[in-house]
Amino acid sequence: MIALLLFILPMLRHFYNLWMPDSYRQDYASESFFAYNLSWYIFIVCFVIFSFLRESELARLPSVFDFARFSLSTGEIHPLFFKIKLFGKTADVRTIETILEPGLFLIIGSILWKFDQGIGIFIIVCSIFYSIGYMAAYHQGDNFVMDKIDEMICSEELVSSFVEGKDSSKTRGVHYYGRRPADPDVRRKVADSFFESEDVVEAL
């Protein structure tokens, strides 16, 4: 379906041009339709071929229902990316997925656009969203890990902060807002129930 939409998109632009004023139509008509969109249709052919190759590759992989593979796996990174060094350091996976991979296609798209190939701007836009998507995924992952670390710290400092009422400078920054029961035994019972609720972090 995607390949079909990509196939007819340049044609829609071409037919739309026929309804444009004569001055614009004449300028556009000086360009060959197939010369302008040649790389676009080459891209579609490659897109279809690699889609089938990817589908056959997935069919040979272990089943996710047998706990043999992560269902959201995005595949393996090409080894050549690990040979690239930035500022004297080998690029890590995060840098490759957020900068190097989309950057490569950004360069390719810019070159094609420079040579008046319509697919160029399409590749540029896709590379930008590709990078933004991975940056958002890593940001979400960072927040997830930080939440788990905070939960561990809260658990370890629960008695010191809530029960004993120590200053946050002595509890790695943990501080519980709100009034605490005056009786230490009651505070301990309340503290025992904190991690039975998912809202414990909201009390900090």
PDB file of C-alpha atoms in Angstrom:
ATOM      1  CA  MET A   1       0.000   0.000   0.000  1.00  0.00           C
ATOM      2  CA  ILE A   2       2.797   2.415   0.918  1.00  0.00           C
ATOM      3  CA  ALA A   3       4.660   1.599  -2.286  1.00  0.00           C
ATOM      4  CA  LEU A   4       1.497   2.231  -4.302  1.00  0.00           C
ATOM      5  CA  LEU A   5       0.965   5.627  -2.688  1.00  0.00           C
ATOM      6  CA  LEU A   6       4.591   6.558  -3.346  1.00  0.00           C
ATOM      7  CA  PHE A   7       4.183   5.420  -6.949  1.00  0.00           C
ATOM      8  CA  ILE A   8       1.227   7.690  -7.728  1.00  0.00           C
ATOM      9  CA  LEU A   9       2.374  10.706  -5.695  1.00  0.00           C
ATOM     10  CA  PRO A  10       4.594  12.228  -8.430  1.00  0.00           C
ATOM     11  CA  MET A  11       1.798  11.660 -10.947  1.00  0.00           C
ATOM     12  CA  LEU A  12      -0.635  13.622  -8.794  1.00  0.00           C
ATOM     13  CA  ARG A  13       1.817  16.495  -8.739  1.00  0.00           C
ATOM     14  CA  HIS A  14       2.222  16.287 -12.497  1.00  0.00           C
ATOM     15  CA  PHE A  15      -1.516  16.305 -13.180  1.00  0.00           C
ATOM     16  CA  TYR A  16      -2.043  19.094 -10.680  1.00  0.00           C
ATOM     17  CA  ASN A  17       0.437  21.135 -12.676  1.00  0.00           C
ATOM     18  CA  LEU A  18      -1.838  20.902 -15.713  1.00  0.00           C
ATOM     19  CA  TRP A  19      -4.376  23.016 -13.846  1.00  0.00           C
ATOM     20  CA  MET A  20      -1.853  25.660 -12.908  1.00  0.00           C
ATOM     21  CA  PRO A  21      -1.395  28.992 -14.778  1.00  0.00           C
ATOM     22  CA  ASP A  22       0.422  28.845 -18.102  1.00  0.00           C
ATOM     23  CA  SER A  23       3.525  30.613 -16.834  1.00  0.00           C
ATOM     24  CA  TYR A  24       4.159  28.082 -14.108  1.00  0.00           C
ATOM     25  CA  ARG A  25       3.157  25.178 -16.300  1.00  0.00           C
ATOM     26  CA  GLN A  26       5.646  26.200 -18.946  1.00  0.00           C
ATOM     27  CA  ASP A  27       8.501  26.358 -16.448  1.00  0.00           C
ATOM     28  CA  TYR A  28       7.642  22.944 -15.123  1.00  0.00           C
ATOM     29  CA  ALA A  29       7.107  21.483 -18.557  1.00  0.00           C
ATOM     30  CA  SER A  30      10.699  22.249 -19.431  1.00  0.00           C
ATOM     31  CA  GLU A  31      11.683  19.525 -16.972  1.00  0.00           C
ATOM     32  CA  SER A  32      11.282  15.919 -17.957  1.00  0.00           C
ATOM     33  CA  PHE A  33       8.822  14.120 -15.721  1.00  0.00           C
ATOM     34  CA  PHE A  34      10.823  10.907 -15.700  1.00  0.00           C
ATOM     35  CA  ALA A  35      14.165  12.672 -15.322  1.00  0.00           C
ATOM     36  CA  TYR A  36      12.879  14.552 -12.292  1.00  0.00           C
ATOM     37  CA  ASN A  37      11.299  11.458 -10.710  1.00  0.00           C
ATOM     38  CA  LEU A  38      13.762   8.779 -11.839  1.00  0.00           C
ATOM     39  CA  SER A  39      15.377   8.412  -8.427  1.00  0.00           C
ATOM     40  CA  TRP A  40      11.907   8.390  -6.842  1.00  0.00           C
ATOM     41  CA  TYR A  41      10.890   5.264  -8.744  1.00  0.00           C
ATOM     42  CA  ILE A  42      14.283   3.655  -8.177  1.00  0.00           C
ATOM     43  CA  PHE A  43      13.678   4.254  -4.477  1.00  0.00           C
ATOM     44  CA  ILE A  44      10.272   2.547  -4.699  1.00  0.00           C
ATOM     45  CA  VAL A  45      11.814  -0.512  -6.369  1.00  0.00           C
ATOM     46  CA  CYS A  46      14.497  -0.709  -3.679  1.00  0.00           C
ATOM     47  CA  PHE A  47      11.871  -0.164  -0.988  1.00  0.00           C
ATOM     48  CA  VAL A  48       9.797  -3.112  -2.228  1.00  0.00           C
ATOM     49  CA  ILE A  49      12.838  -5.388  -2.634  1.00  0.00           C
ATOM     50  CA  PHE A  50      14.208  -4.693   0.836  1.00  0.00           C
ATOM     51  CA  SER A  51      10.744  -5.044   2.336  1.00  0.00           C
ATOM     52  CA  PHE A  52      10.490  -8.583   0.983  1.00  0.00           C
ATOM     53  CA  LEU A  53      14.027  -9.340   2.145  1.00  0.00           C
ATOM     54  CA  ARG A  54      13.193  -8.072   5.624  1.00  0.00           C
ATOM     55  CA  GLU A  55      10.013 -10.125   5.701  1.00  0.00           C
ATOM     56  CA  SER A  56      11.900 -13.285   4.758  1.00  0.00           C
ATOM     57  CA  GLU A  57      14.545 -12.477   7.368  1.00  0.00           C
ATOM     58  CA  LEU A  58      11.916 -12.140  10.084  1.00  0.00           C
ATOM     59  CA  ALA A  59      10.370 -15.436   9.033  1.00  0.00           C
ATOM     60  CA  ARG A  60      13.667 -17.204   9.737  1.00  0.00           C
ATOM     61  CA  LEU A  61      14.141 -15.641  13.162  1.00  0.00           C
ATOM     62  CA  PRO A  62      13.076 -17.459  16.358  1.00  0.00           C
ATOM     63  CA  SER A  63       9.488 -16.950  17.413  1.00  0.00           C
ATOM     64  CA  VAL A  64       8.753 -14.172  19.898  1.00  0.00           C
ATOM     65  CA  PHE A  65       6.125 -16.430  21.467  1.00  0.00           C
ATOM     66  CA  ASP A  66       8.877 -18.836  22.535  1.00  0.00           C
ATOM     67  CA  PHE A  67      10.716 -16.058  24.422  1.00  0.00           C
ATOM     68  CA  ALA A  68      13.569 -16.392  21.924  1.00  0.00           C
ATOM     69  CA  ARG A  69      13.462 -12.830  20.611  1.00  0.00           C
ATOM     70  CA  PHE A  70      12.299  -9.387  21.677  1.00  0.00           C
ATOM     71  CA  SER A  71       9.175  -8.535  19.662  1.00  0.00           C
ATOM     72  CA  LEU A  72      10.093  -4.843  19.353  1.00  0.00           C
ATOM     73  CA  SER A  73      13.624  -5.496  18.117  1.00  0.00           C
ATOM     74  CA  THR A  74      14.675  -3.049  15.392  1.00  0.00           C
ATOM     75  CA  GLY A  75      17.381  -5.308  13.998  1.00  0.00           C
ATOM     76  CA  GLU A  76      21.156  -5.079  14.060  1.00  0.00           C
ATOM     77  CA  ILE A  77      23.282  -2.033  13.287  1.00  0.00           C
ATOM     78  CA  HIS A  78      25.594  -2.254  10.288  1.00  0.00           C
ATOM     79  CA  PRO A  79      29.174  -2.933  11.516  1.00  0.00           C
ATOM     80  CA  LEU A  80      30.578  -0.039   9.473  1.00  0.00           C
ATOM     81  CA  PHE A  81      28.942   2.480  11.800  1.00  0.00           C
ATOM     82  CA  PHE A  82      31.022   1.180  14.717  1.00  0.00           C
ATOM     83  CA  LYS A  83      34.195   2.024  12.791  1.00  0.00           C
ATOM     84  CA  ILE A  84      33.299   5.704  12.707  1.00  0.00           C
ATOM     85  CA  LYS A  85      35.047   7.845  15.296  1.00  0.00           C
ATOM     86  CA  LEU A  86      33.764  11.174  16.570  1.00  0.00           C
ATOM     87  CA  PHE A  87      36.237  13.379  18.419  1.00  0.00           C
ATOM     88  CA  GLY A  88      38.568  10.413  18.730  1.00  0.00           C
ATOM     89  CA  LYS A  89      35.936   8.109  20.236  1.00  0.00           C
ATOM     90  CA  THR A  90      34.078   5.214  18.658  1.00  0.00           C
ATOM     91  CA  ALA A  91      30.394   6.018  18.273  1.00  0.00           C
ATOM     92  CA  ASP A  92      28.072   4.218  20.651  1.00  0.00           C
ATOM     93  CA  VAL A  93      24.694   2.772  19.739  1.00  0.00           C
ATOM     94  CA  ARG A  94      22.814   5.873  20.877  1.00  0.00           C
ATOM     95  CA  THR A  95      24.929   8.184  18.709  1.00  0.00           C
ATOM     96  CA  ILE A  96      24.596   5.872  15.725  1.00  0.00           C
ATOM     97  CA  GLU A  97      20.813   5.637  15.940  1.00  0.00           C
ATOM     98  CA  THR A  98      20.148   9.303  16.680  1.00  0.00           C
ATOM     99  CA  ILE A  99      22.839  11.015  14.581  1.00  0.00           C
ATOM    100  CA  LEU A 100      24.893   8.840  12.238  1.00  0.00           C
ATOM    101  CA  GLU A 101      22.171   6.725  10.627  1.00  0.00           C
ATOM    102  CA  PRO A 102      19.765   9.608   9.986  1.00  0.00           C
ATOM    103  CA  GLY A 103      22.712  11.855   9.115  1.00  0.00           C
ATOM    104  CA  LEU A 104      23.761   9.500   6.341  1.00  0.00           C
ATOM    105  CA  PHE A 105      20.351   9.688   4.705  1.00  0.00           C
ATOM    106  CA  LEU A 106      20.207  13.429   5.291  1.00  0.00           C
ATOM    107  CA  ILE A 107      23.369  13.762   3.209  1.00  0.00           C
ATOM    108  CA  ILE A 108      22.014  11.433   0.514  1.00  0.00           C
ATOM    109  CA  GLY A 109      18.748  13.341   0.378  1.00  0.00           C
ATOM    110  CA  SER A 110      20.550  16.678   0.174  1.00  0.00           C
ATOM    111  CA  ILE A 111      22.667  15.466  -2.752  1.00  0.00           C
ATOM    112  CA  LEU A 112      19.610  14.188  -4.615  1.00  0.00           C
ATOM    113  CA  TRP A 113      17.736  17.416  -3.935  1.00  0.00           C
ATOM    114  CA  LYS A 114      20.738  19.369  -5.242  1.00  0.00           C
ATOM    115  CA  PHE A 115      20.397  17.473  -8.515  1.00  0.00           C
ATOM    116  CA  ASP A 116      16.661  18.294  -8.719  1.00  0.00           C
ATOM    117  CA  GLN A 117      15.510  14.823  -7.724  1.00  0.00           C
ATOM    118  CA  GLY A 118      12.116  14.892  -6.015  1.00  0.00           C
ATOM    119  CA  ILE A 119      12.976  11.987  -3.711  1.00  0.00           C
ATOM    120  CA  GLY A 120      15.658  14.128  -2.086  1.00  0.00           C
ATOM    121  CA  ILE A 121      13.333  16.250   0.051  1.00  0.00           C
ATOM    122  CA  PHE A 122      11.354  13.124   0.986  1.00  0.00           C
ATOM    123  CA  ILE A 123      14.508  11.415   2.289  1.00  0.00           C
ATOM    124  CA  ILE A 124      15.543  14.573   4.137  1.00  0.00           C
ATOM    125  CA  VAL A 125      12.206  14.800   5.948  1.00  0.00           C
ATOM    126  CA  CYS A 126      12.255  11.076   6.783  1.00  0.00           C
ATOM    127  CA  SER A 127      15.800  11.305   8.157  1.00  0.00           C
ATOM    128  CA  ILE A 128      14.810  14.192  10.434  1.00  0.00           C
ATOM    129  CA  PHE A 129      11.802  12.323  11.826  1.00  0.00           C
ATOM    130  CA  TYR A 130      13.938   9.183  12.102  1.00  0.00           C
ATOM    131  CA  SER A 131      16.364  11.056  14.340  1.00  0.00           C
ATOM    132  CA  ILE A 132      13.589  12.726  16.377  1.00  0.00           C
ATOM    133  CA  GLY A 133      11.881   9.361  16.889  1.00  0.00           C
ATOM    134  CA  TYR A 134      15.010   7.711  18.295  1.00  0.00           C
ATOM    135  CA  MET A 135      15.813  10.761  20.444  1.00  0.00           C
ATOM    136  CA  ALA A 136      12.331  10.550  21.935  1.00  0.00           C
ATOM    137  CA  ALA A 137      12.735   6.801  22.518  1.00  0.00           C
ATOM    138  CA  TYR A 138      16.050   7.296  24.314  1.00  0.00           C
ATOM    139  CA  HIS A 139      14.612  10.174  26.342  1.00  0.00           C
ATOM    140  CA  GLN A 140      11.729   7.951  27.407  1.00  0.00           C
ATOM    141  CA  GLY A 141      14.189   5.194  28.276  1.00  0.00           C
ATOM    142  CA  ASP A 142      16.285   7.603  30.357  1.00  0.00           C
ATOM    143  CA  ASN A 143      13.201   8.643  32.290  1.00  0.00           C
ATOM    144  CA  PHE A 144      12.235   5.021  32.871  1.00  0.00           C
ATOM    145  CA  VAL A 145      15.671   4.182  34.281  1.00  0.00           C
ATOM    146  CA  MET A 146      15.690   7.331  36.440  1.00  0.00           C
ATOM    147  CA  ASP A 147      12.272   6.411  37.838  1.00  0.00           C
ATOM    148  CA  LYS A 148      13.561   2.976  38.822  1.00  0.00           C
ATOM    149  CA  ILE A 149      16.662   4.503  40.424  1.00  0.00           C
ATOM    150  CA  ASP A 150      14.476   6.946  42.356  1.00  0.00           C
ATOM    151  CA  GLU A 151      12.317   4.084  43.573  1.00  0.00           C
ATOM    152  CA  MET A 152      15.404   2.230  44.821  1.00  0.00           C
ATOM    153  CA  ILE A 153      16.735   5.345  46.581  1.00  0.00           C
ATOM    154  CA  CYS A 154      13.352   6.034  48.155  1.00  0.00           C
ATOM    155  CA  SER A 155      13.171   2.466  49.402  1.00  0.00           C
ATOM    156  CA  GLU A 156      16.669   2.630  50.911  1.00  0.00           C
ATOM    157  CA  GLU A 157      16.146   6.043  52.515  1.00  0.00           C
ATOM    158  CA  LEU A 158      12.550   5.499  53.620  1.00  0.00           C
ATOM    159  CA  VAL A 159      13.338   4.946  57.293  1.00  0.00           C
ATOM    160  CA  SER A 160      15.871   7.770  57.485  1.00  0.00           C
ATOM    161  CA  SER A 161      13.699  10.309  55.724  1.00  0.00           C
ATOM    162  CA  PHE A 162      10.135   9.515  56.745  1.00  0.00           C
ATOM    163  CA  VAL A 163      10.435   7.609  60.008  1.00  0.00           C
ATOM    164  CA  GLU A 164      13.484   9.301  61.543  1.00  0.00           C
ATOM    165  CA  GLY A 165      12.867  12.663  59.873  1.00  0.00           C
ATOM    166  CA  LYS A 166      16.460  13.289  58.816  1.00  0.00           C
ATOM    167  CA  ASP A 167      17.329  16.266  56.631  1.00  0.00           C
ATOM    168  CA  SER A 168      17.412  15.660  52.872  1.00  0.00           C
ATOM    169  CA  SER A 169      21.156  16.394  52.849  1.00  0.00           C
ATOM    170  CA  LYS A 170      21.602  13.128  54.740  1.00  0.00           C
ATOM    171  CA  THR A 171      19.137  11.063  52.706  1.00  0.00           C
ATOM    172  CA  ARG A 172      20.511  11.622  49.204  1.00  0.00           C
ATOM    173  CA  GLY A 173      17.892  14.314  48.572  1.00  0.00           C
ATOM    174  CA  VAL A 174      14.869  12.244  49.569  1.00  0.00           C
ATOM    175  CA  HIS A 175      12.232  14.386  51.243  1.00  0.00           C
ATOM    176  CA  TYR A 176       8.607  13.528  51.916  1.00  0.00           C
ATOM    177  CA  TYR A 177       6.149  16.405  51.730  1.00  0.00           C
ATOM    178  CA  GLY A 178       3.186  16.627  54.055  1.00  0.00           C
ATOM    179  CA  ARG A 179       2.650  16.014  57.755  1.00  0.00           C
ATOM    180  CA  ARG A 180       3.921  12.860  59.391  1.00  0.00           C
ATOM    181  CA  PRO A 181       2.319  11.019  62.303  1.00  0.00           C
ATOM    182  CA  ALA A 182       3.825  12.058  65.636  1.00  0.00           C
ATOM    183  CA  ASP A 183       4.197   8.487  66.871  1.00  0.00           C
ATOM    184  CA  PRO A 184       7.355   6.829  65.386  1.00  0.00           C
ATOM    185  CA  ASP A 185       5.678   3.408  65.422  1.00  0.00           C
ATOM    186  CA  VAL A 186       2.766   4.755  63.423  1.00  0.00           C
ATOM    187  CA  ARG A 187       5.191   6.411  60.988  1.00  0.00           C
ATOM    188  CA  ARG A 188       6.889   3.069  60.494  1.00  0.00           C
ATOM    189  CA  LYS A 189       3.579   1.339  59.787  1.00  0.00           C
ATOM    190  CA  VAL A 190       2.670   4.061  57.297  1.00  0.00           C
ATOM    191  CA  ALA A 191       6.108   3.754  55.693  1.00  0.00           C
ATOM    192  CA  ASP A 192       5.644  -0.002  55.282  1.00  0.00           C
ATOM    193  CA  SER A 193       2.593   0.650  53.135  1.00  0.00           C
ATOM    194  CA  PHE A 194       4.284   3.192  50.846  1.00  0.00           C
ATOM    195  CA  PHE A 195       5.702   0.785  48.314  1.00  0.00           C
ATOM    196  CA  GLU A 196       2.463  -1.113  48.046  1.00  0.00           C
ATOM    197  CA  SER A 197       1.240   1.910  46.100  1.00  0.00           C
ATOM    198  CA  GLU A 198       2.537   3.112  42.733  1.00  0.00           C
ATOM    199  CA  ASP A 199       2.022   6.720  43.839  1.00  0.00           C
ATOM    200  CA  VAL A 200       4.920   6.762  46.290  1.00  0.00           C
ATOM    201  CA  VAL A 201       7.130   8.968  44.086  1.00  0.00           C
ATOM    202  CA  GLU A 202       4.380  11.578  43.921  1.00  0.00           C
ATOM    203  CA  ALA A 203       4.703  12.052  47.668  1.00  0.00           C
ATOM    204  CA  LEU A 204       8.313  13.178  47.319  1.00  0.00           C
TER     205      LEU A 204
END
